[in-house]
Amino acid sequence: MLDYSHMKDTNCLFCKIVAGEIPCEKIYEDADTLAFLDIMPVNPGHTLIIPKEHYMNVFEAPADVWAKVMDTVKKVAHGIQAGIPSPDLNIAMNNGKLAGQVVFHAHVHVMPRHEGDGYELWHGKKYAEGEAPHIADKIKNAL
Ligand code: AMP
Ligand code: ZN
C-alpha cells in the first residue's frame, strides 16, 4: 500500500468547498458526497463528485466511501443526460500527478459530450507479441 499522507494538503480547496468556505454551484449533496459544477468545464454541466471526507485519490479512499461516490456519480450522470440534455458523457478520474491530477482531493469528472466539441480521448498502443498475459499476471498477482 503506497503512503500518500505526506502529500495531504491542509489547505485543500475541495475541503473548503465542503465546509462552505469557498462557493460552488452545488448539484447534489448527501451525508457522504458532494457534486458541484467544475469551474472550467469541458462542456457546460461538467460536474465533479467528491467524498466529503478528505482522501487524495482512489488509492486512499476506503471501498465503502468509494461506493457512495459512485452512487452519486450515477445519479448525477442521469441528471446531466436528462437535464442538459446530453445523451453521451464521459466519466473520468485523474489519480496522481502523472495522470493529470491537479486538485489532490479525490474527485470524479462527469462530462457531457456533444458532436464536434473538440475533446479528444486517449490513444491506445499495441502490446508486443506475448506481452499481454505477462502484464495481466503482474496485476493479478498484486491484487
Ligand atoms: P484534476 O485535473 O482532475 O485534478 O481536475 C481538477 C478540476 O477542478 C479541474 O477540472 C478544475 O477546473 C476544477 N476546479 C478547480 N478549482 C475549482 C473550483 N473552485 N470550483 C470548481 N471546480 C474547480
Ligand atoms: Zn480535501
GROMACS .gro file of C-alpha atoms and ligand atoms in nm:
model
  167
    1MET     CA    1   0.000   0.000   0.000
    2LEU     CA    2   0.151   0.333  -0.104
    3ASP     CA    3   0.159   0.606   0.158
    4TYR     CA    4   0.025   0.939   0.036
    5SER     CA    5  -0.003   1.104   0.376
    6HIS     CA    6   0.299   1.327   0.307
    7MET     CA    7   0.104   1.486   0.021
    8LYS     CA    8  -0.202   1.576   0.226
    9ASP     CA    9  -0.296   1.939   0.179
   10THR     CA   10  -0.401   2.110   0.499
   11ASN     CA   11  -0.529   2.392   0.279
   12CYS     CA   12  -0.738   2.173   0.049
   13LEU     CA   13  -0.958   2.362  -0.199
   14PHE     CA   14  -1.232   2.099  -0.212
   15CYS     CA   15  -1.237   2.060   0.169
   16LYS     CA   16  -1.304   2.436   0.175
   17ILE     CA   17  -1.590   2.387  -0.071
   18VAL     CA   18  -1.732   2.109   0.152
   19ALA     CA   19  -1.706   2.344   0.452
   20GLY     CA   20  -1.880   2.623   0.258
   21GLU     CA   21  -1.573   2.848   0.286
   22ILE     CA   22  -1.543   2.867  -0.094
   23PRO     CA   23  -1.860   2.889  -0.304
   24CYS     CA   24  -1.964   2.629  -0.559
   25GLU     CA   25  -2.255   2.565  -0.790
   26LYS     CA   26  -2.396   2.271  -0.600
   27ILE     CA   27  -2.574   1.994  -0.791
   28TYR     CA   28  -2.631   1.735  -0.519
   29GLU     CA   29  -2.532   1.665  -0.162
   30ASP     CA   30  -2.583   1.383   0.085
   31ALA     CA   31  -2.414   1.282   0.411
   32ASP     CA   32  -2.102   1.147   0.242
   33THR     CA   33  -2.072   1.307  -0.101
   34LEU     CA   34  -2.099   1.639  -0.281
   35ALA     CA   35  -2.144   1.717  -0.650
   36PHE     CA   36  -2.078   2.062  -0.797
   37LEU     CA   37  -2.004   2.221  -1.134
   38ASP     CA   38  -1.642   2.223  -1.250
   39ILE     CA   39  -1.533   2.587  -1.273
   40MET     CA   40  -1.368   2.526  -1.614
   41PRO     CA   41  -1.600   2.282  -1.789
   42VAL     CA   42  -1.517   2.070  -2.091
   43ASN     CA   43  -1.881   2.145  -2.174
   44PRO     CA   44  -2.149   2.319  -1.965
   45GLY     CA   45  -2.275   2.077  -1.700
   46HIS     CA   46  -1.932   1.918  -1.636
   47THR     CA   47  -1.967   1.809  -1.273
   48LEU     CA   48  -1.724   1.693  -1.005
   49ILE     CA   49  -1.829   1.434  -0.747
   50ILE     CA   50  -1.625   1.414  -0.427
   51PRO     CA   51  -1.629   1.234  -0.094
   52LYS     CA   52  -1.687   1.494   0.178
   53GLU     CA   53  -1.400   1.348   0.377
   54HIS     CA   54  -1.052   1.425   0.252
   55TYR     CA   55  -0.896   1.139   0.059
   56MET     CA   56  -0.637   1.221  -0.201
   57ASN     CA   57  -0.743   0.975  -0.465
   58VAL     CA   58  -0.887   0.631  -0.535
   59PHE     CA   59  -0.595   0.465  -0.357
   60GLU     CA   60  -0.665   0.642  -0.029
   61ALA     CA   61  -1.043   0.627  -0.024
   62PRO     CA   62  -1.190   0.323   0.157
   63ALA     CA   63  -1.414   0.096  -0.054
   64ASP     CA   64  -1.735   0.191   0.129
   65VAL     CA   65  -1.671   0.562   0.074
   66TRP     CA   66  -1.588   0.489  -0.288
   67ALA     CA   67  -1.913   0.301  -0.338
   68LYS     CA   68  -2.102   0.607  -0.212
   69VAL     CA   69  -1.911   0.834  -0.451
   70MET     CA   70  -2.005   0.601  -0.737
   71ASP     CA   71  -2.373   0.608  -0.636
   72THR     CA   72  -2.362   0.986  -0.666
   73VAL     CA   73  -2.172   0.965  -0.995
   74LYS     CA   74  -2.452   0.755  -1.140
   75LYS     CA   75  -2.723   0.983  -1.005
   76VAL     CA   76  -2.552   1.291  -1.150
   77ALA     CA   77  -2.484   1.118  -1.484
   78HIS     CA   78  -2.858   1.060  -1.523
   79GLY     CA   79  -2.926   1.421  -1.426
   80ILE     CA   80  -2.681   1.553  -1.684
   81GLN     CA   81  -2.814   1.320  -1.952
   82ALA     CA   82  -3.173   1.428  -1.896
   83GLY     CA   83  -3.123   1.789  -1.790
   84ILE     CA   84  -2.858   1.938  -2.017
   85PRO     CA   85  -2.959   1.725  -2.218
   86SER     CA   86  -2.656   1.523  -2.316
   87PRO     CA   87  -2.718   1.167  -2.433
   88ASP     CA   88  -2.349   1.078  -2.415
   89LEU     CA   89  -2.094   1.161  -2.146
   90ASN     CA   90  -1.751   1.069  -2.014
   91ILE     CA   91  -1.677   0.966  -1.658
   92ALA     CA   92  -1.311   1.014  -1.569
   93MET     CA   93  -1.078   1.044  -1.276
   94ASN     CA   94  -0.718   1.160  -1.254
   95ASN     CA   95  -0.521   0.981  -0.983
   96GLY     CA   96  -0.180   1.138  -0.921
   97LYS     CA   97   0.031   1.399  -1.094
   98LEU     CA   98   0.133   1.184  -1.392
   99ALA     CA   99  -0.235   1.113  -1.457
  100GLY     CA  100  -0.313   1.484  -1.460
  101GLN     CA  101  -0.445   1.528  -1.107
  102VAL     CA  102  -0.421   1.891  -1.003
  103VAL     CA  103  -0.653   1.906  -0.702
  104PHE     CA  104  -0.549   1.641  -0.451
  105HIS     CA  105  -0.890   1.572  -0.304
  106ALA     CA  106  -1.040   1.270  -0.482
  107HIS     CA  107  -1.294   1.372  -0.747
  108VAL     CA  108  -1.471   1.209  -1.039
  109HIS     CA  109  -1.544   1.413  -1.351
  110VAL     CA  110  -1.878   1.362  -1.528
  111MET     CA  111  -1.858   1.542  -1.861
  112PRO     CA  112  -2.139   1.592  -2.109
  113ARG     CA  113  -2.029   1.533  -2.468
  114HIS     CA  114  -2.155   1.688  -2.789
  115GLU     CA  115  -2.083   1.640  -3.158
  116GLY     CA  116  -1.765   1.825  -3.257
  117ASP     CA  117  -1.685   1.956  -2.909
  118GLY     CA  118  -1.315   1.901  -2.978
  119TYR     CA  119  -1.246   1.697  -2.665
  120GLU     CA  120  -1.019   1.404  -2.754
  121LEU     CA  121  -0.986   1.063  -2.593
  122TRP     CA  122  -0.657   0.893  -2.518
  123HIS     CA  123  -0.491   0.694  -2.796
  124GLY     CA  124  -0.415   0.323  -2.747
  125LYS     CA  125  -0.088   0.142  -2.819
  126LYS     CA  126  -0.043  -0.221  -2.926
  127TYR     CA  127   0.102  -0.492  -2.700
  128ALA     CA  128   0.413  -0.671  -2.823
  129GLU     CA  129   0.378  -1.043  -2.900
  130GLY     CA  130   0.325  -1.231  -2.570
  131GLU     CA  131   0.332  -0.918  -2.359
  132ALA     CA  132  -0.037  -0.900  -2.259
  133PRO     CA  133  -0.051  -1.220  -2.046
  134HIS     CA  134   0.268  -1.115  -1.867
  135ILE     CA  135   0.121  -0.772  -1.788
  136ALA     CA  136  -0.209  -0.929  -1.679
  137ASP     CA  137  -0.018  -1.160  -1.442
  138LYS     CA  138   0.167  -0.867  -1.287
  139ILE     CA  139  -0.164  -0.702  -1.200
  140LYS     CA  140  -0.341  -1.022  -1.094
  141ASN     CA  141  -0.055  -1.118  -0.862
  142ALA     CA  142  -0.070  -0.778  -0.696
  143LEU     CA  143  -0.446  -0.783  -0.625
  144AMP     P1  144  -0.798   1.732  -1.189
  144AMP     O1  145  -0.701   1.760  -1.301
  144AMP     O2  146  -0.872   1.604  -1.211
  144AMP     O3  147  -0.732   1.743  -1.053
  144AMP     O4  148  -0.909   1.844  -1.203
  144AMP     C1  149  -0.932   1.946  -1.112
  144AMP     C2  150  -1.057   2.015  -1.162
  144AMP     O5  151  -1.102   2.102  -1.061
  144AMP     C3  152  -1.037   2.098  -1.289
  144AMP     O6  153  -1.123   2.049  -1.391
  144AMP     C4  154  -1.073   2.240  -1.244
  144AMP     O7  155  -1.141   2.313  -1.344
  144AMP     C5  156  -1.161   2.214  -1.124
  144AMP     N1  157  -1.164   2.323  -1.027
  144AMP     C6  158  -1.059   2.390  -0.976
  144AMP     N2  159  -1.099   2.482  -0.886
  144AMP     C7  160  -1.234   2.470  -0.878
  144AMP     C8  161  -1.337   2.538  -0.804
  144AMP     N3  162  -1.308   2.636  -0.717
  144AMP     N4  163  -1.466   2.501  -0.824
  144AMP     C9  164  -1.496   2.403  -0.912
  144AMP     N5  165  -1.405   2.336  -0.984
  144AMP    C10  166  -1.276   2.369  -0.969
  145ZN      ZN  167  -0.975   1.790   0.079
   0.00000   0.00000   0.00000
